[in-house]
């Protein structure tokens, strides 16, 4: 069966964005779903490319107008999947890759139960911490919060998540190969 929807989830810093950027351009029929968020843009992030950056008011309006497939508050900010983008891409015959937190994925499954789940994990929590610090995009406070949440997210995903595939992102090339295989299936 050909699948149209793929959802990646991972604790922050596991390398989901790096893996996605490495592999997705090899699949011209595949697009990355751009989420809406109230998180401030990081250096180099572009509105409409990495995220649709919204104020909390704008985001609340999107919820009220039923414009989101799912949404969740993650690490103190709102994130959500705009319906219009997904529907247009599917109508255009594209496959869509989503990046959702483990709790948002459960709500996503209620709308799209056949989506293929891919859980990306770091080799250890210590490596996760090193990666978050090395990335140097977040304040100490934000790093601490993301690490604290990582444990809960991994536990939840392993117990309650619907993930058909798990990739341990230790060696980047090996992990990228695993992801390619999933998209080729
Ligand atoms: P996420 O999107 O899951 O939050 P990122 O893709 O931003 O994570 O990766 C976090 C940091 O870890 C980045 O600095 C990235 O370059 C680095 N990284 C990603 N994958 C690996 C890997 N396999 N080995 C070493 N460093 C990695
Ligand atoms: P970041 O701030 O590092 O870009 O993302 C933080 C978290 O938000 C990640 O776990 C990511 O998967 C999640 N996320 C990004 N977009 C969405 C979305 O549209 N919905 C949900 N539920 N989570 C999202």
Tab-separated table of C-alpha atoms and ligand atoms in Angstrom:
chain	number	residue	atom	x	y	z
A	1	UNK	CA	0.000	0.000	0.000
A	2	UNK	CA	1.351	3.425	-0.918
A	3	UNK	CA	1.227	5.807	2.012
A	4	UNK	CA	0.664	9.524	1.569
A	5	UNK	CA	1.293	10.816	5.071
A	6	UNK	CA	4.384	10.380	7.258
A	7	UNK	CA	4.791	11.787	10.748
A	8	UNK	CA	8.155	12.204	12.425
A	9	UNK	CA	8.326	12.727	16.177
A	10	UNK	CA	11.356	13.095	18.395
A	11	UNK	CA	12.479	14.751	21.577
A	12	UNK	CA	13.956	18.148	20.770
A	13	UNK	CA	17.589	17.825	19.664
A	14	UNK	CA	17.387	14.205	18.460
A	15	UNK	CA	18.140	15.368	14.911
A	16	UNK	CA	14.751	15.234	13.218
A	17	UNK	CA	15.244	18.466	11.252
A	18	UNK	CA	18.765	17.475	10.166
A	19	UNK	CA	17.542	14.081	8.927
A	20	UNK	CA	14.525	15.527	7.165
A	21	UNK	CA	16.637	18.194	5.394
A	22	UNK	CA	19.129	15.547	4.286
A	23	UNK	CA	16.581	13.189	2.760
A	24	UNK	CA	13.390	14.958	1.658
A	25	UNK	CA	14.832	16.693	-1.430
A	26	UNK	CA	15.614	13.227	-2.871
A	27	UNK	CA	11.868	12.617	-3.154
A	28	UNK	CA	10.300	15.168	-5.535
A	29	UNK	CA	6.802	13.875	-4.798
A	30	UNK	CA	7.211	14.686	-1.136
A	31	UNK	CA	6.661	17.967	0.703
A	32	UNK	CA	7.236	19.042	4.263
A	33	UNK	CA	4.213	20.358	6.120
A	34	UNK	CA	4.802	23.866	7.449
A	35	UNK	CA	3.331	24.250	10.925
A	36	UNK	CA	2.046	27.382	12.576
A	37	UNK	CA	3.753	28.315	15.829
A	38	UNK	CA	3.902	31.051	18.438
A	39	UNK	CA	7.583	30.247	19.088
A	40	UNK	CA	9.879	33.126	18.121
A	41	UNK	CA	11.901	32.461	14.956
A	42	UNK	CA	15.453	31.219	15.483
A	43	UNK	CA	18.285	32.854	13.583
A	44	UNK	CA	18.005	31.820	9.933
A	45	UNK	CA	14.393	30.660	10.160
A	46	UNK	CA	12.083	32.150	7.536
A	47	UNK	CA	8.355	32.775	7.921
A	48	UNK	CA	6.453	30.526	5.504
A	49	UNK	CA	9.461	28.224	5.002
A	50	UNK	CA	10.312	26.763	8.404
A	51	UNK	CA	7.116	27.767	10.180
A	52	UNK	CA	4.268	30.221	9.904
A	53	UNK	CA	5.174	32.432	12.849
A	54	UNK	CA	2.055	33.691	14.652
A	55	UNK	CA	1.179	35.763	17.678
A	56	UNK	CA	-0.808	33.982	20.385
A	57	UNK	CA	-3.877	35.958	19.284
A	58	UNK	CA	-3.501	34.881	15.675
A	59	UNK	CA	-2.998	31.282	16.765
A	60	UNK	CA	-6.104	31.369	18.972
A	61	UNK	CA	-8.092	32.610	15.982
A	62	UNK	CA	-6.836	29.694	13.872
A	63	UNK	CA	-8.083	27.316	16.585
A	64	UNK	CA	-11.447	29.099	16.850
A	65	UNK	CA	-11.904	29.029	13.053
A	66	UNK	CA	-11.136	25.291	12.968
A	67	UNK	CA	-8.166	25.856	10.644
A	68	UNK	CA	-5.900	23.248	12.261
A	69	UNK	CA	-5.777	19.452	11.888
A	70	UNK	CA	-4.294	19.301	15.379
A	71	UNK	CA	-2.468	21.629	17.734
A	72	UNK	CA	-0.647	21.391	21.019
A	73	UNK	CA	1.315	23.463	23.501
A	74	UNK	CA	4.914	22.243	23.398
A	75	UNK	CA	7.732	23.614	25.589
A	76	UNK	CA	5.560	26.661	26.393
A	77	UNK	CA	4.579	27.587	22.820
A	78	UNK	CA	1.675	26.628	20.552
A	79	UNK	CA	2.272	24.525	17.455
A	80	UNK	CA	-0.337	23.339	14.949
A	81	UNK	CA	-0.848	21.803	11.518
A	82	UNK	CA	-2.809	24.008	9.096
A	83	UNK	CA	-5.554	22.036	7.339
A	84	UNK	CA	-5.473	24.014	4.088
A	85	UNK	CA	-1.853	23.120	3.319
A	86	UNK	CA	-2.351	19.364	3.829
A	87	UNK	CA	-5.529	19.271	1.794
A	88	UNK	CA	-3.960	21.176	-1.096
A	89	UNK	CA	-0.853	18.972	-1.158
A	90	UNK	CA	-2.900	15.767	-1.128
A	91	UNK	CA	-5.093	17.141	-3.934
A	92	UNK	CA	-1.879	17.835	-5.910
A	93	UNK	CA	-0.840	14.181	-5.482
A	94	UNK	CA	2.012	14.927	-3.079
A	95	UNK	CA	3.121	12.864	-0.126
A	96	UNK	CA	3.415	14.935	3.038
A	97	UNK	CA	5.907	14.688	5.877
A	98	UNK	CA	4.897	16.144	9.257
A	99	UNK	CA	6.946	16.988	12.313
A	100	UNK	CA	4.703	16.601	15.364
A	101	UNK	CA	5.313	16.247	19.047
A	102	UNK	CA	4.351	12.837	20.479
A	103	UNK	CA	1.114	14.128	22.049
A	104	UNK	CA	0.021	16.017	18.899
A	105	UNK	CA	0.556	12.818	16.910
A	106	UNK	CA	-2.224	11.099	18.899
A	107	UNK	CA	-4.696	13.826	17.860
A	108	UNK	CA	-3.391	13.745	14.292
A	109	UNK	CA	-4.138	9.985	14.170
A	110	UNK	CA	-7.813	10.692	14.897
A	111	UNK	CA	-8.021	12.600	11.591
A	112	UNK	CA	-5.516	10.584	9.540
A	113	UNK	CA	-5.313	7.095	11.115
A	114	UNK	CA	-3.288	5.627	8.225
A	115	UNK	CA	-0.352	8.019	8.572
A	116	UNK	CA	2.999	6.253	8.998
A	117	UNK	CA	4.677	7.127	12.314
A	118	UNK	CA	8.461	7.466	12.562
A	119	UNK	CA	9.984	7.950	16.000
A	120	UNK	CA	13.499	9.443	15.989
A	121	UNK	CA	15.466	8.839	19.180
A	122	UNK	CA	18.921	9.975	20.288
A	123	UNK	CA	21.398	7.249	21.315
A	124	UNK	CA	21.102	8.484	24.935
A	125	UNK	CA	19.803	11.409	26.981
A	126	UNK	CA	23.391	12.533	27.515
A	127	UNK	CA	23.939	12.784	23.758
A	128	UNK	CA	20.628	14.633	23.467
A	129	UNK	CA	21.843	17.206	25.965
A	130	UNK	CA	25.159	17.588	24.110
A	131	UNK	CA	23.324	18.142	20.824
A	132	UNK	CA	20.990	20.762	22.276
A	133	UNK	CA	23.944	22.647	23.752
A	134	UNK	CA	26.029	22.292	20.605
A	135	UNK	CA	23.139	23.567	18.447
A	136	UNK	CA	23.217	26.713	20.583
A	137	UNK	CA	19.828	27.975	19.410
A	138	UNK	CA	18.108	27.997	22.786
A	139	UNK	CA	18.659	29.677	26.131
A	140	UNK	CA	19.782	27.610	29.134
A	141	UNK	CA	16.244	27.760	30.500
A	142	UNK	CA	14.758	26.462	27.243
A	143	UNK	CA	17.368	23.677	27.022
A	144	UNK	CA	16.547	22.555	30.580
A	145	UNK	CA	12.825	22.530	29.770
A	146	UNK	CA	13.350	20.538	26.560
A	147	UNK	CA	15.521	17.974	28.377
A	148	UNK	CA	13.006	17.661	31.179
A	149	UNK	CA	10.218	17.093	28.619
A	150	UNK	CA	12.324	14.623	26.578
A	151	UNK	CA	12.065	11.910	29.221
A	152	UNK	CA	8.267	12.217	29.385
A	153	UNK	CA	7.964	12.312	25.592
A	154	UNK	CA	10.061	9.160	25.068
A	155	UNK	CA	8.142	7.295	27.755
A	156	UNK	CA	4.789	8.363	26.299
A	157	UNK	CA	5.790	7.503	22.709
A	158	UNK	CA	7.037	4.056	23.662
A	159	UNK	CA	3.919	3.246	25.719
A	160	UNK	CA	1.085	4.927	23.808
A	161	UNK	CA	2.378	6.174	20.459
A	162	UNK	CA	1.595	4.588	17.093
A	163	UNK	CA	5.020	4.511	15.458
A	164	UNK	CA	5.603	1.877	12.805
A	165	UNK	CA	9.314	2.756	12.676
A	166	UNK	CA	11.915	3.782	15.229
A	167	UNK	CA	15.233	5.264	14.121
A	168	UNK	CA	18.095	5.723	16.576
A	169	UNK	CA	19.951	8.742	15.236
A	170	UNK	CA	23.476	7.764	16.213
A	171	UNK	CA	25.392	7.752	12.946
A	172	UNK	CA	23.691	10.361	10.739
A	173	UNK	CA	24.225	8.587	7.403
A	174	UNK	CA	22.938	5.289	8.747
A	175	UNK	CA	19.859	6.992	10.196
A	176	UNK	CA	19.291	8.851	6.882
A	177	UNK	CA	19.415	5.513	5.047
A	178	UNK	CA	16.749	4.093	7.336
A	179	UNK	CA	14.546	7.090	6.595
A	180	UNK	CA	15.106	6.746	2.818
A	181	UNK	CA	14.030	3.092	3.018
A	182	UNK	CA	10.770	4.070	4.725
A	183	UNK	CA	9.987	6.632	1.998
A	184	UNK	CA	10.830	4.051	-0.696
A	185	UNK	CA	8.592	1.308	0.730
B	1	LIG	P1	15.613	18.422	16.189
B	1	LIG	O1	15.063	18.949	14.890
B	1	LIG	O2	15.212	16.996	16.424
B	1	LIG	O3	15.331	19.287	17.363
B	1	LIG	P2	18.231	19.071	15.028
B	1	LIG	O4	18.089	18.466	13.659
B	1	LIG	O5	18.166	20.549	15.155
B	1	LIG	O6	17.216	18.380	16.064
B	1	LIG	O7	19.629	18.518	15.626
B	1	LIG	C1	20.121	18.959	16.882
B	1	LIG	C2	21.655	19.128	16.789
B	1	LIG	O8	22.264	17.840	16.676
B	1	LIG	C3	22.106	19.944	15.578
B	1	LIG	O9	23.175	20.777	15.953
B	1	LIG	C4	22.555	18.873	14.578
B	1	LIG	O10	23.558	19.351	13.716
B	1	LIG	C5	23.082	17.758	15.493
B	1	LIG	N1	22.911	16.387	14.970
B	1	LIG	C6	21.838	15.874	14.344
B	1	LIG	N2	22.020	14.560	14.035
B	1	LIG	C7	23.270	14.235	14.489
B	1	LIG	C8	24.050	13.024	14.481
B	1	LIG	N3	23.592	11.871	13.949
B	1	LIG	N4	25.265	13.062	15.037
B	1	LIG	C9	25.730	14.203	15.599
B	1	LIG	N5	25.059	15.379	15.630
B	1	LIG	C10	23.831	15.405	15.088
B	2	LIG	P1	10.980	23.317	17.617
B	2	LIG	O1	10.628	24.480	18.470
B	2	LIG	O2	12.259	22.642	18.099
B	2	LIG	O3	11.005	23.643	16.138
B	2	LIG	O4	9.820	22.226	17.803
B	2	LIG	C1	9.440	21.839	19.084
B	2	LIG	C2	8.470	20.686	19.056
B	2	LIG	O5	7.253	21.063	18.405
B	2	LIG	C3	8.968	19.438	18.305
B	2	LIG	O6	8.732	18.321	19.153
B	2	LIG	C4	8.090	19.359	17.084
B	2	LIG	O7	7.856	18.026	16.702
B	2	LIG	C5	6.811	20.007	17.584
B	2	LIG	N1	5.974	20.526	16.486
B	2	LIG	C6	6.335	21.250	15.410
B	2	LIG	N2	5.278	21.519	14.633
B	2	LIG	C7	4.201	20.942	15.232
B	2	LIG	C8	2.796	20.859	14.914
B	2	LIG	O8	2.308	21.361	13.908
B	2	LIG	N3	2.014	20.202	15.809
B	2	LIG	C9	2.507	19.617	16.941
B	2	LIG	N4	1.659	18.965	17.735
B	2	LIG	N5	3.806	19.665	17.270
B	2	LIG	C10	4.642	20.314	16.423
